[in-house]
Amino acid sequence: MSNSEIGLIGLGTMGAALSLNIADKGFDISVFNRTTARTHTFMDQAGILANKITPAETLEDFVASIAAPRAIIIMVPAGEAVDAQIAALRPLLGSGDLIIDAGNANYNDTARRAAEADAAGVPFLGIGVSGGEEGARFGPSIMGGGPKPAWDRVSHILEAIAARYDDTPCATWMGEGGSGHFVKTVHNGIEYADMQMIAEVYGILRDGMGRSAADCAAVFERWNEGPLQSYLIEISGKVSRAHDAKSGNPVLDIILDRAGQKGTGRWTVIEAQHLGAPVPVIEAAVSARNISALLDVRKEGEGLFGASPRPVDLEPDIVESALIAGKIMCYAQGFVLLDLAGRANDWDLPMPDIARVWRDGCIIRSAMLNDMARALTEAPDHNLMFAPYFAKMMEQNAPHLRHVVTTALSHGLSVPALSAALTYFDMMRTARGTANMIQAQRDFFGAHSFERVDAEGAHHGPWGG
Ligand code: 6PG
């Protein structure tokens, strides 16, 4: 029987949740997993939705169970597994059959796969799916990339399973090739920075202000009622509130301070460097994760130099204001990176729609994204910090960012992402910076030339002899 409307390969956490979401929205779906035992467990747990799901034990049966022209989502670990899966599928597919990679692929891989698919005359989509397991099951944010006709073929399914904001589905076609996965990568870079800045203010509350985990929870809960309202602030409150059954202590206090990473934040920084796009807040967040991994070295450092944090005299409201300013700087950098990448790749990225698609479903969803969508509608290629709404917010909040950063630094509290945000703000409002010194040095040692403030053209200094 070939009557499923769509197929999905890879019943890991995300693939299983996405399959149930698709079935729940009324679509018949076929599923396949490399290990059949996993397929059986999945079907056992599917409950009433099992009657919308066709499990297959071989790839051949799986393909045969989907109505042609087929649409097949692959949700396997990013990297070689995706290429292996595509290679295994290809011989079984017809020319109109569509493969959709919904994993966290590196956009360069997606661009290559898209080009290979294009050369073979078969459609391929790379879609970024955000929202974790809960999002995948009940409404993720979806960032699509690849040929528009291919997107149009499956957009009714993707829009049906996506989160909705004001009844608008959080599923959008971003452009050709690897654009969907690029947008998802930048989403993750921003996610790293957002999380790092929250971790930094948590450090100020805990180490500088002596607040308990429960106190921190109360602070995050209050902030979640204001301009910082977001999923990440919400869950920061929840994780601060939770208790460990084994020790009875707050869970936060028993978690080792060594953060994992699968690499998407790093990819954002690498791509930003390729494009010459400044993303210092995201860079600081990625570096902070790397430093967190150096637990033994940090222990040695504390043994040698002593622990640095000392009490600070700050109010939570001022810290909240600092975080607002830091967040605006981080998103401004992310959107500038997207704008540059769109131009470099001829994607014509829909800037306001990117902000819109992130308003719900994804990890970085927040109240502020709606204001960002509005600002980007008026000026899609202008740095968000100059949009009247955000410029006013920076005027109000940047002094508090400065106060919090300088206070934290002078008391030995590490705030790398917030510091990077403040420095970016200061550099971006300084018409005459200090790169004239760099230019003089370059010209001195390499005759690279410099521009003058009072004349056109390339000039050299009087260094010789
Ligand atoms: C999402 C997340 C997700 C990401 C994990 C952890 O949008 O749902 O970004 O895709 O993989 O949250 O990523 P790291 O392991 O790199 O922190």
GROMACS .gro file of N, CA and C and ligand atoms in nm, residues 104 130-132 184 187-188 191-192 261-264 289 363, ligand 1:
model
   62
  104ASN      N    1   2.017   1.906   1.247
  104ASN     CA    2   2.097   2.029   1.265
  104ASN      C    3   2.221   2.025   1.177
  130SER      N    4   1.361   2.395   1.528
  130SER     CA    5   1.400   2.432   1.664
  130SER      C    6   1.285   2.413   1.762
  131GLY      N    7   1.322   2.386   1.885
  131GLY     CA    8   1.222   2.378   1.992
  131GLY      C    9   1.242   2.257   2.082
  132GLY      N   10   1.349   2.183   2.057
  132GLY     CA   11   1.374   2.065   2.139
  132GLY      C   12   1.264   1.961   2.120
  184LYS      N   13   1.908   2.853   1.088
  184LYS     CA   14   1.902   2.774   1.212
  184LYS      C   15   2.034   2.782   1.289
  187HIS      N   16   2.040   3.103   1.462
  187HIS     CA   17   1.949   3.087   1.576
  187HIS      C   18   2.026   3.026   1.693
  188ASN      N   19   2.103   2.922   1.665
  188ASN     CA   20   2.175   2.855   1.772
  188ASN      C   21   2.288   2.940   1.829
  191GLU      N   22   2.122   3.157   2.052
  191GLU     CA   23   2.084   3.073   2.168
  191GLU      C   24   2.201   3.062   2.266
  192TYR      N   25   2.321   3.033   2.213
  192TYR     CA   26   2.439   3.023   2.300
  192TYR      C   27   2.459   3.155   2.376
  261GLN      N   28   2.843   2.097   2.411
  261GLN     CA   29   2.806   2.168   2.288
  261GLN      C   30   2.822   2.073   2.170
  262LYS      N   31   2.726   2.085   2.076
  262LYS     CA   32   2.737   2.000   1.957
  262LYS      C   33   2.800   2.075   1.841
  263GLY      N   34   2.821   2.204   1.856
  263GLY     CA   35   2.900   2.275   1.754
  263GLY      C   36   2.830   2.383   1.676
  264THR      N   37   2.699   2.397   1.692
  264THR     CA   38   2.630   2.496   1.608
  264THR      C   39   2.667   2.641   1.643
  289ARG      N   40   3.189   2.861   2.680
  289ARG     CA   41   3.161   2.716   2.688
  289ARG      C   42   3.291   2.637   2.684
  363ILE      N   43   1.381   2.776   2.064
  363ILE     CA   44   1.444   2.795   2.195
  363ILE      C   45   1.462   2.943   2.228
  4666PG     C1   46   1.691   2.394   1.912
  4666PG     C2   47   1.827   2.372   1.974
  4666PG     C3   48   1.885   2.241   1.938
  4666PG     C4   49   2.028   2.220   1.992
  4666PG     C5   50   2.035   2.185   2.132
  4666PG     C6   51   2.171   2.184   2.199
  4666PG     O1   52   1.679   2.494   1.845
  4666PG     O2   53   1.602   2.314   1.935
  4666PG     O3   54   1.914   2.472   1.926
  4666PG     O4   55   1.886   2.233   1.801
  4666PG     O5   56   2.086   2.116   1.925
  4666PG     O6   57   1.955   2.270   2.206
  4666PG     O7   58   2.274   2.237   2.128
  4666PG     P1   59   2.420   2.231   2.191
  4666PG     O8   60   2.448   2.089   2.229
  4666PG     O9   61   2.515   2.278   2.087
  4666PG    O10   62   2.416   2.320   2.311
   0.00000   0.00000   0.00000
